[in-house]
XYZ file of C-alpha atoms in Angstrom:
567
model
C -174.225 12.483 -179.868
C -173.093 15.601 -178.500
C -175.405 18.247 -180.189
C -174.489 21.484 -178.067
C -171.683 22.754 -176.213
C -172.217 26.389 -173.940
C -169.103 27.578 -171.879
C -170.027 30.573 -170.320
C -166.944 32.618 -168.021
C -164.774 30.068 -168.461
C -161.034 30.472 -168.418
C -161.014 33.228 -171.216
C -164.117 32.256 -172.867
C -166.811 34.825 -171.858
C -169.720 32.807 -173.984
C -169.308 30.250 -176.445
C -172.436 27.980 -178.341
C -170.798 25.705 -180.234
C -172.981 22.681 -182.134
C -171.567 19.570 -183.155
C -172.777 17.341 -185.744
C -172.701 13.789 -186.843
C -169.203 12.668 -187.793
C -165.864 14.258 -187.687
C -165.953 17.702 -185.795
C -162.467 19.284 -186.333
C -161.079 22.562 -184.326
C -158.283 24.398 -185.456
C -156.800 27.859 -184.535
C -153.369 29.302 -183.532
C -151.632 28.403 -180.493
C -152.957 29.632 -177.395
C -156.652 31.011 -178.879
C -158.026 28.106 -176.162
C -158.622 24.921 -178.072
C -157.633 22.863 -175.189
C -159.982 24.797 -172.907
C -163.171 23.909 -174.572
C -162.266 20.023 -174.267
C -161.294 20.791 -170.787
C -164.962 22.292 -170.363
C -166.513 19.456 -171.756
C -164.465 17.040 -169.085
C -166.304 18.733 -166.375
C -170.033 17.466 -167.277
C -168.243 14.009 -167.293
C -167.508 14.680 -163.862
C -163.405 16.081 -163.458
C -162.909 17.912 -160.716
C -163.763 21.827 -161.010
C -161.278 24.603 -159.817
C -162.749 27.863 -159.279
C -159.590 29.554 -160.697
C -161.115 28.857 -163.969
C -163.910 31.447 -163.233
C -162.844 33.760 -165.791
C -162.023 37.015 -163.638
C -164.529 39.840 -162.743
C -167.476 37.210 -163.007
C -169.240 35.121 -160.395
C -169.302 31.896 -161.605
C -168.704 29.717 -164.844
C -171.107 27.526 -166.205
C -170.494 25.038 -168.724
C -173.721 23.535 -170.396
C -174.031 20.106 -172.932
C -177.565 18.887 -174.403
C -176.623 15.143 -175.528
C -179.104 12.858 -177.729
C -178.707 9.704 -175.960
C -181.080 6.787 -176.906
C -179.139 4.574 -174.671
C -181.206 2.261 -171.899
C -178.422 2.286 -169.368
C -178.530 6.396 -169.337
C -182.213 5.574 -168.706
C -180.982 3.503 -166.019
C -178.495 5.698 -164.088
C -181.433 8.669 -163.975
C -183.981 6.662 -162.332
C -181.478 5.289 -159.506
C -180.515 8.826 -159.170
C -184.821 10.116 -159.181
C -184.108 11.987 -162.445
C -186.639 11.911 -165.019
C -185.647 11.368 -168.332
C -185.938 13.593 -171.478
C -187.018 11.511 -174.291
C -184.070 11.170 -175.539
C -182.568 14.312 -174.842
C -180.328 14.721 -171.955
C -179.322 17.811 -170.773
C -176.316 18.590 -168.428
C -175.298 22.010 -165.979
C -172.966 22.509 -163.813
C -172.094 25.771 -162.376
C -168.543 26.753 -160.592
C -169.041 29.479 -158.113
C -165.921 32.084 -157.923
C -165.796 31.335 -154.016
C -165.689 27.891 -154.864
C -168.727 25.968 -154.693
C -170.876 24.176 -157.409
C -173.588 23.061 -158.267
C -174.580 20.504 -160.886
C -178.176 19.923 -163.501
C -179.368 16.817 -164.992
C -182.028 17.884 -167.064
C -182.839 21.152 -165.421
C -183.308 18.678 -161.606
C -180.366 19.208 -159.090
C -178.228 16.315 -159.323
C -174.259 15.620 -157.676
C -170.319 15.212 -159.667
C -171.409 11.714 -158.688
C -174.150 11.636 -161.355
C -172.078 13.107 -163.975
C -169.374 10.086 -163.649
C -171.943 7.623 -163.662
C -173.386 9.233 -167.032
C -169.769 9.917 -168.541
C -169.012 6.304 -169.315
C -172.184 6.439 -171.970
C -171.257 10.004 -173.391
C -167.982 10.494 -174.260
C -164.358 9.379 -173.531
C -161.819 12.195 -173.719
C -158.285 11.425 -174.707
C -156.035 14.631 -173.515
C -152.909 15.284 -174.947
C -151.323 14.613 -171.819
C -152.423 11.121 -171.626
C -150.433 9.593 -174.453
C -147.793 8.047 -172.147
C -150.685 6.849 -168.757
C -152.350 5.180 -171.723
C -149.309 2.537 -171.213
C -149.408 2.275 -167.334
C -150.115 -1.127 -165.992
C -153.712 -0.316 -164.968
C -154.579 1.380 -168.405
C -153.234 -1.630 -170.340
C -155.548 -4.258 -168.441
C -158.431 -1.962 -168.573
C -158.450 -1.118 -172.408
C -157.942 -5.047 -172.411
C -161.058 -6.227 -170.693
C -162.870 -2.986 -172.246
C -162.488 -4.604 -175.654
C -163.097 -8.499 -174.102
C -166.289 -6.608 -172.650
C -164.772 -8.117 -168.995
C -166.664 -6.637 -166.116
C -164.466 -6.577 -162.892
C -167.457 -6.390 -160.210
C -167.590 -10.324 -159.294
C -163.872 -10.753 -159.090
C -163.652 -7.397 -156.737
C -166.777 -8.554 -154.614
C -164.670 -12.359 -154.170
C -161.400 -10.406 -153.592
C -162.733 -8.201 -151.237
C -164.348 -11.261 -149.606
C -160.653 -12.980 -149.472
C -158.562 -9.460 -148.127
C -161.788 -9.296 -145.175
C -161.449 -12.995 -144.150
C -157.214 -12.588 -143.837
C -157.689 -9.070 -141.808
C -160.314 -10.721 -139.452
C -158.086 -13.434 -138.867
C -154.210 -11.578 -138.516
C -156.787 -9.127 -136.287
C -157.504 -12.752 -134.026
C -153.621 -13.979 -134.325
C -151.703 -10.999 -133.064
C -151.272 -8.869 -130.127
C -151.886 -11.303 -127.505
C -151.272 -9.682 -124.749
C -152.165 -6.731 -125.897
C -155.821 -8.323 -126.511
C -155.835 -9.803 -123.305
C -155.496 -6.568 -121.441
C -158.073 -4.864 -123.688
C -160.266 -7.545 -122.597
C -160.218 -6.462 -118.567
C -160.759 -2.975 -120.150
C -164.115 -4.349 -122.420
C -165.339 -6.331 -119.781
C -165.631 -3.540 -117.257
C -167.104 -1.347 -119.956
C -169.572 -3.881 -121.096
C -170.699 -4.647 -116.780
C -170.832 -0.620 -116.761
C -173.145 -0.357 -119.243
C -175.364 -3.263 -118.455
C -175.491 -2.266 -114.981
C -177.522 1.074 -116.107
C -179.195 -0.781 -118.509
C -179.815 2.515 -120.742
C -182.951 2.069 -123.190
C -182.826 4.009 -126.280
C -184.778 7.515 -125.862
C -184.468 7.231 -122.308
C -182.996 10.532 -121.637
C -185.281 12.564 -123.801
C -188.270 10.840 -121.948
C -186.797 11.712 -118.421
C -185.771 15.746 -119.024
C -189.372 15.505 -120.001
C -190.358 14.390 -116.993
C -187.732 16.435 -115.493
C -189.462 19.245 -116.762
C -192.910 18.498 -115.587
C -191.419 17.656 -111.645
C -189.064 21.255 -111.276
C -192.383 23.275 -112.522
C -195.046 20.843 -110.683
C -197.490 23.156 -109.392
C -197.390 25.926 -112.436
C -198.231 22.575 -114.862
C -201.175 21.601 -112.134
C -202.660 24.237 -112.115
C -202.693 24.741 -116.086
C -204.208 21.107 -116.661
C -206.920 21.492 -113.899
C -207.542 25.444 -115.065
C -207.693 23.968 -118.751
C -209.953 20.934 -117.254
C -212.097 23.319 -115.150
C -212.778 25.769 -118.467
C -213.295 22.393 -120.980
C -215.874 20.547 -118.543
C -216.250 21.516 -114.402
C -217.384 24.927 -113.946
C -220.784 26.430 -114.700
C -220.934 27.433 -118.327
C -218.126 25.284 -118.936
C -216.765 25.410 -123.041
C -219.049 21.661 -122.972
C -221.988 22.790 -121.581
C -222.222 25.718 -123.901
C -221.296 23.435 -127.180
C -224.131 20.667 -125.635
C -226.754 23.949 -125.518
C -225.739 24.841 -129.356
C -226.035 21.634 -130.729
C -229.357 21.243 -129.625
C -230.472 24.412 -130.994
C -228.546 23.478 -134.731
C -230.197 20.217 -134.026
C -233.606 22.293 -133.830
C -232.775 24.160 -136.814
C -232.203 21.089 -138.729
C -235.487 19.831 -138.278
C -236.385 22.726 -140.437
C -233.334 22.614 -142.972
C -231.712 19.706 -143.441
C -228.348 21.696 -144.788
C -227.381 21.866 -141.036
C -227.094 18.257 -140.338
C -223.760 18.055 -141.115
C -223.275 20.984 -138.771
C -224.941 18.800 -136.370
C -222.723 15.975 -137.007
C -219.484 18.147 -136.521
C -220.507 19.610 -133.521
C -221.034 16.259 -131.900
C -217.410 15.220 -132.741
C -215.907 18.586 -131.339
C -217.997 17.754 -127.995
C -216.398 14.112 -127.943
C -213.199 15.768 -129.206
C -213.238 18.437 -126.084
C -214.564 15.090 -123.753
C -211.556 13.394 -124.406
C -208.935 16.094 -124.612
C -210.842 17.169 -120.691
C -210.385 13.401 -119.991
C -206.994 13.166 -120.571
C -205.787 16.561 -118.371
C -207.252 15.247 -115.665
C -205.647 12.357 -115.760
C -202.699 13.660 -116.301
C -202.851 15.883 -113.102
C -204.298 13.542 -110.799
C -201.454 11.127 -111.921
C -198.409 13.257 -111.716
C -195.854 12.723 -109.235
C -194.500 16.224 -107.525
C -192.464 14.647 -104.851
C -189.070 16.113 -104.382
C -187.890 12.671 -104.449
C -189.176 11.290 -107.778
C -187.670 14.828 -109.368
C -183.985 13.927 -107.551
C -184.590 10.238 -108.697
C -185.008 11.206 -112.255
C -181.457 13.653 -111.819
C -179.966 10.940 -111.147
C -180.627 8.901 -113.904
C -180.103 11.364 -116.234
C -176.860 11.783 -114.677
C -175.592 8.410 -114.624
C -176.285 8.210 -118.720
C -174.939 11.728 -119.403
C -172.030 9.944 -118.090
C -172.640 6.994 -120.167
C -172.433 9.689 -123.234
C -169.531 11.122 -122.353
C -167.731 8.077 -122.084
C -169.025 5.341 -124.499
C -171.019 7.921 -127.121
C -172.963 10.862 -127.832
C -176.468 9.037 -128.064
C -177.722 6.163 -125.686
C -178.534 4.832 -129.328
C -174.203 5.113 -129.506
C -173.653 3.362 -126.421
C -175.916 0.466 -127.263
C -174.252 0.491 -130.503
C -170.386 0.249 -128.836
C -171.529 -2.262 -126.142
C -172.715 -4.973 -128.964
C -169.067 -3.536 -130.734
C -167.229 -4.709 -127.305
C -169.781 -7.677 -126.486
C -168.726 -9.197 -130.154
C -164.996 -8.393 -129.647
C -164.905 -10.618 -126.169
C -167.192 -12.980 -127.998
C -164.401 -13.649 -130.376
C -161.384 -13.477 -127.979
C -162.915 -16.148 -125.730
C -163.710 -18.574 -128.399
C -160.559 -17.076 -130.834
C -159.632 -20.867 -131.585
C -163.172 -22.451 -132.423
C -163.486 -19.259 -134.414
C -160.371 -18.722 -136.021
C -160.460 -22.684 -137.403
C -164.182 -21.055 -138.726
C -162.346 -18.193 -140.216
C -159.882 -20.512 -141.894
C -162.317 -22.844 -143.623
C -164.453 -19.721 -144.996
C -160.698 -18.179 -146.604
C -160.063 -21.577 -148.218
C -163.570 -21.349 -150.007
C -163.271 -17.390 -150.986
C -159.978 -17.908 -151.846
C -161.086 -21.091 -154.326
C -164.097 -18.750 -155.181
C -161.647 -15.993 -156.182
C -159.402 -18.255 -158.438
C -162.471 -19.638 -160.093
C -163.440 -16.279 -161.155
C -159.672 -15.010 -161.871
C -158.861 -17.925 -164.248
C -162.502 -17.445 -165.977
C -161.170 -13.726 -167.059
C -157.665 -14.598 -167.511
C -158.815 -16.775 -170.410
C -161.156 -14.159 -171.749
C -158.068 -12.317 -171.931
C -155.997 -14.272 -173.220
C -158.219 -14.819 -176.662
C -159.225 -11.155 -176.338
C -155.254 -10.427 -176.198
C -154.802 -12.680 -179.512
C -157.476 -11.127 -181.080
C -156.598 -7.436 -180.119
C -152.909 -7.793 -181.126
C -153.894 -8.450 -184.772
C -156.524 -5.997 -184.967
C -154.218 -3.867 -183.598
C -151.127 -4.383 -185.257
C -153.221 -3.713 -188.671
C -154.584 -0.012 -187.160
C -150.789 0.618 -186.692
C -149.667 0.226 -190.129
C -152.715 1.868 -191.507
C -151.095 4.870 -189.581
C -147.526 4.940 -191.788
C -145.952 2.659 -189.843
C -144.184 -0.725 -189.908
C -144.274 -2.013 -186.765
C -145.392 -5.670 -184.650
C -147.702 -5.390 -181.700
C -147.929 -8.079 -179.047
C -149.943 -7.951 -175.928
C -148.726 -9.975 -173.148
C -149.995 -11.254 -170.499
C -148.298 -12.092 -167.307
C -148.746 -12.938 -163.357
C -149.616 -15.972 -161.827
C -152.013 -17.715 -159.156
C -149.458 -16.977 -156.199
C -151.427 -15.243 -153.618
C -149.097 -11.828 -154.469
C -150.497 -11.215 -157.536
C -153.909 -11.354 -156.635
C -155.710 -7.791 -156.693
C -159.308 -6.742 -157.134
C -159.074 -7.010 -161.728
C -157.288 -10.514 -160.958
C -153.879 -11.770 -161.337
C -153.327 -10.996 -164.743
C -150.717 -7.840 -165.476
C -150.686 -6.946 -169.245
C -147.809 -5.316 -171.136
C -147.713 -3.791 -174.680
C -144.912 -5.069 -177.153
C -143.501 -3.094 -179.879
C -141.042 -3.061 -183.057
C -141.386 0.059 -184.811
C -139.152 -0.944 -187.408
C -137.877 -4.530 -189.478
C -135.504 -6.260 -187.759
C -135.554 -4.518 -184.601
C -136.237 -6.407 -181.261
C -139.692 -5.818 -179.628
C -139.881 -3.667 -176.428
C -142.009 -2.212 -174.024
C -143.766 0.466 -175.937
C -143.432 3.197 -173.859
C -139.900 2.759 -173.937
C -139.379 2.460 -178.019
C -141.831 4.487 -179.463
C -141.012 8.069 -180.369
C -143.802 11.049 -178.765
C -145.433 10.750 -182.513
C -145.664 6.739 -182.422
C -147.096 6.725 -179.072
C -149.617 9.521 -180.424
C -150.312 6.610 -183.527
C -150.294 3.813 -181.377
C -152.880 5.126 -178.836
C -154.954 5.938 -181.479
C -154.453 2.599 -182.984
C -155.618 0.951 -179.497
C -158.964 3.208 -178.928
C -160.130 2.537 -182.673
C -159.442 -1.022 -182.097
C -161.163 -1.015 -178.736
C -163.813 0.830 -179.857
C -164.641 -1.219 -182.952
C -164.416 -4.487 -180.328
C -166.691 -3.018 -177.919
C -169.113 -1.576 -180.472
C -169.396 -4.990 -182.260
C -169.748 -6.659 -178.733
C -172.645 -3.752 -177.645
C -170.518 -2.806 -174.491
C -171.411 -0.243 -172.378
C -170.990 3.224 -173.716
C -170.316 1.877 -177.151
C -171.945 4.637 -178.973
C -169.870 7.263 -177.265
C -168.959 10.600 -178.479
C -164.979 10.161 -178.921
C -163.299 13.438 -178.555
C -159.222 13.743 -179.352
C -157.114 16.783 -177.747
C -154.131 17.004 -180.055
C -153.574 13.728 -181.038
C -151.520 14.644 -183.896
C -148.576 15.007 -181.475
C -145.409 15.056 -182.790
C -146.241 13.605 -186.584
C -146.924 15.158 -190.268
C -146.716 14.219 -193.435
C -147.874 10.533 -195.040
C -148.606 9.666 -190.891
C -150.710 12.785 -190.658
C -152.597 11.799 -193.736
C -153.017 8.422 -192.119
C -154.444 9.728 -189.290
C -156.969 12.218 -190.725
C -157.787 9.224 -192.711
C -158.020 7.174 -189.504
C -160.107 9.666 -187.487
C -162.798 9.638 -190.561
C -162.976 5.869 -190.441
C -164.059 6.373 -187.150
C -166.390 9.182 -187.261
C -168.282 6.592 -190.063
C -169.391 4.799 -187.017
C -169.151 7.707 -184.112
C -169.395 10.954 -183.381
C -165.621 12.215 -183.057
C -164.237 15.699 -182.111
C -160.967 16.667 -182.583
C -158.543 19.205 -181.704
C -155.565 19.208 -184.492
C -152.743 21.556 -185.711
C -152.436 19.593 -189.031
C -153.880 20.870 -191.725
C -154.039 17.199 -193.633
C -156.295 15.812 -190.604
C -158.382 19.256 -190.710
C -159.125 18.553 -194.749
C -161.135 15.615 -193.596
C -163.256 17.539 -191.227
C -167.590 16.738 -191.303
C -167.763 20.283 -189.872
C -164.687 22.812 -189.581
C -164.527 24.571 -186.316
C -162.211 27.867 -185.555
C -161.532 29.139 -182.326
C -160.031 32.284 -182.278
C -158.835 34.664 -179.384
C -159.656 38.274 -179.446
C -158.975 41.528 -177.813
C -161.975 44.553 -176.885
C -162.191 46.643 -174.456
C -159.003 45.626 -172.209
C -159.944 41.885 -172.322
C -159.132 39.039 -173.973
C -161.645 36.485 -175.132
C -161.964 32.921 -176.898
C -164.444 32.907 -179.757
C -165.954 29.699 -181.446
C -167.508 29.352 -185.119
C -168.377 26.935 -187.972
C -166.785 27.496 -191.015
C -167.937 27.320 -194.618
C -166.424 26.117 -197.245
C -164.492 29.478 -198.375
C -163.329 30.535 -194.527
C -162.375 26.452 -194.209
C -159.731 27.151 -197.347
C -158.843 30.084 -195.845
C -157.974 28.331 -192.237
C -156.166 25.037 -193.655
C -154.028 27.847 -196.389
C -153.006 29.405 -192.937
C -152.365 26.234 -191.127
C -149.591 25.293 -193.899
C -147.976 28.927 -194.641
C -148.638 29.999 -191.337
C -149.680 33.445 -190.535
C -149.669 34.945 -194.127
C -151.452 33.360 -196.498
C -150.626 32.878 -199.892
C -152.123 32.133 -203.157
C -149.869 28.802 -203.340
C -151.063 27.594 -200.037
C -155.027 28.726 -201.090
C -154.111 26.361 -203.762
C -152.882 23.577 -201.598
C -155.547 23.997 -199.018
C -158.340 23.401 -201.914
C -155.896 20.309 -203.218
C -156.169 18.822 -199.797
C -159.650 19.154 -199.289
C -160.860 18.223 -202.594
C -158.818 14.627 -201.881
C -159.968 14.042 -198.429
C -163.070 12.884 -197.678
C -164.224 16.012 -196.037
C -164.431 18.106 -199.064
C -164.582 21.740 -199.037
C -168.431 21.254 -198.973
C -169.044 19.123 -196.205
C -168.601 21.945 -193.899
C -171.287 23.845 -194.449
């Protein structure tokens, strides 16, 4: 549930605290006070892309802020893949838009990415602009509410399609361009002797301008290993012989205390440490190498893989990595027919593979389809209208209709009145039937997925406007529709009607305001008296009457809201 909204300099809301409750959440107001801008705030902590034009102007940034209480185990799931801790139940989301256009996003106070916020959207809330009415019935939408209600998940039959589309690319790659292969061959082979004829090892280079450092200042590094070697151990008083004479004295003095015999013991491994460290610059002087030749020989080398670099990659680790590129590549093209007849024994088994798995979900959908049309069909008339609904289902096992959801396309049937033929529905039904329909569809989805514990089941549904283009007996059907669904969810809506807004669980006005040269969006919960003030001025319009104070506390004493329930 959705238990706290906070928009702060966003759009023309300066700062807004707005919390929900259980049930229906309605918001009303006059046209252009912002309605649409809160639900478009709430879309970007489910992860829509930000635009920092919406930084309302003269601030910095916008921040729009959500505490959620989410019980759910796969929210649990997507924090601790992401190193999030979780909040007992409580999740908390930020995100910030800059004014020069940068962002930054909060999961539970911890920096997090837009990447996190998608991930947790699905489990939140789904947000059904007023925009979307008509997508809703594009051939991807379609299949997707489908398997959403069949509770289909796609990953298999993408992972065995994408297995399929690899194995035909790898093998048209093998089949064409002969000639063009073979000449790209001469070109790989005399890459591939180039590079084995250096024989570069990864890290080389570093190691030699090491070296190459040590050889071009030979006698200044010398001298500072045998000066360092000479103070640590050689000359009289040496830094040894003066830590040997104070250890025996602490050893002395711990005959007499025995506090100082861990003094002792640490001054006996500095001596070995300052033994060892003397050691090991002598070594290294008496073993260097300050000819003139070994510093040309290692100029060389590191010329011959600078070239190497330049030509094959900007790391020796690159230019190991593009020779076993090229040494696979002329692997293939010399045994291209032992490997293609490979290539075409593995596509026969992904492609059987893939059909296995297509014609599994095709039949889920094709009881899911028989099942949803019904359920469907019913929500529709509970919404004032007469109509049939019949979901379709289409495509066939021809390699063209294969895609990563399957073969399967879907389309959505409709007769909106008796006697009529059916049609595709986003060609018959009117802007107010589609409205009706779509709503139809998510309650029906919804109910399916709930019943079959789907992901995101419990969701927060939130409706911008989906009163489009209706009123009346099919507004009264909605509201009606909306509170059947708010038994079961948490649901906000955004609604001009003021039938739906009588059945509000909590009565929301935004308002826009003027002060001090600016304009701002304010948000508050009404009681019961402002609430039959609001739904009187939502059916007279801006003056309100006594007759429409009347009919406001008609409607809400027969909806299920009530006048009270607001409070």
């Amino acid at each position: 549930m959705l238990r706290e909204l906070r928009v702060e300099n966003y759009a023309v809301i300066d700062n807004v605290a707005v919390e929900f409750g259980p049930g229906l959440n309605l918001l009303t107001g006059e046209t252009g006070a912002g309605k649409s801008i809160l639900i478009d705030a709430l879309a970007l902590l489910l992860g829509e892309k930000a635009s920092s034009d919406a930084v309302r102007h003269g601030a910095e940034r916008a921040t729009v802020s959500a505490v959620y209480e989410c019980e759910e185990q796969a929210v649990a799931g997507v924090l601790e893949q992401n190193g999030i801790d979780g909040g007992d139940g409580e999740l908390i989301l930020r995100r910030d838009i800059a004014a020069g256009g940068k962002g930054r996003v909060f999961v539970n106070n911890q920096p997090a990415t837009v990447g996190v916020l998608k991930l947790l959207a699905p489990h939140l809330a789904v947000v059904h602009a007023q925009n979307q009415t008509i997508l809703m019935f594009d051939p991807p939408e379609r299949l997707a509410l489908l398997d959403a209600a069949a509770g289909i998940h796609r990953e298999p039959v993408a992972q065995r399609y994408a297995r399929w589309r690899e194995l035909q690319r790898r093998i048209a790659d093998l089949e064409q361009g002969e000639q063009e292969k073979l000449r790209l061959a001469d070109l790989w082979r005399f890459q591939l002797k180039e590079i084995d004829e250096t024989d570069p090892a990864e890290g080389e280079d570093a190691r030699l301008e090491a070296e190459k450092r040590v050889l071009a200042n030979a006698e200044r590094v010398h001298a500072a290993a045998m000066g360092a070697f000479d103070s640590l151990y050689e000359v009289e008083q040496s830094a040894l012989e003066r830590m040997r004479s104070a250890s025996r004295q602490v050893e002395e003095l711990a005959r007499f205390d025995s506090s100082f015999q861990e003094a002792v013991a640490q001054l006996d491994s500095a001596r070995i440490t300052v033994e060892e460290v003397a050691a090991t610059l002598r070594d290294f002087a008496n073993g260097m190498d300050a000819s003139p030749e070994r510093l040309a020989e290692v100029e060389q080398r590191l010329a011959t893989l600078d070239r190497l670099r330049r030509k094959y990659g900007s790391s020796l680790a690159e230019v190991l990595v593009y020779r076993a590129e090229i040494a696979g590549k002329l692997n293939e093209l010399e045994n291209k027919d032992e490997l293609l007849a490979a290539l075409r024994k593995e596509l026969a088994v992904a492609a059987g593979a893939y059909l296995e798995e297509a014609r599994s979900l095709s039949k889920r959908r094709q009881e899911m389809a028989r099942k949803l049309e019904k359920k469907v069909e019913g929500e529709i008339n509970d919404l004032a209208m007469k109509a049939r609904f019949r979901i379709g289902l289409s495509g066939s096992e021809e390699e063209a209709d294969w895609g990563p959801a399957g073969f399967d396309q879907v389309a959505y049937r409709i007769a909106t009145n008796p006697g009529e033929p059916m049609g595709p529905i986003e060609e018959i039904a009117s802007g107010g039937e589609l409205s009706r329909v779509m709503l139809a569809l998510k309650a029906s989805v919804e109910a399916t997925g709930s019943r079959r514990g789907s992901a995101g089941a419990e969701r927060a549904l939130v409706f911008d406007e989906i009163d489009t283009g209706i009123g009346g007996r099919a507004a009264d059907a909605v509201g009606k529709k909306l509170k059947e669904l708010a038994r079961s969810k948490q649901v906000l809506c955004i609604t001009h009607l003021p039938q739906i807004a009588s059945f509000a669980d909590h009565h929301f006005l935004i308002e826009k305001l003027e002060g001090g040269g600016r304009t701002r969006t304010t948000v508050r919960r009404l009681d019961s008296e402002e609430r039959r003030g609001e739904i009187a001025r939502m059916l007279s319009g801006a003056k309100v009457t006594d007759a429409s104070l009347q009919n406001a506390e008609q409607l809400l004493a027969a909806n299920a809201g009530g006048a009270g329930s607001a409070g």
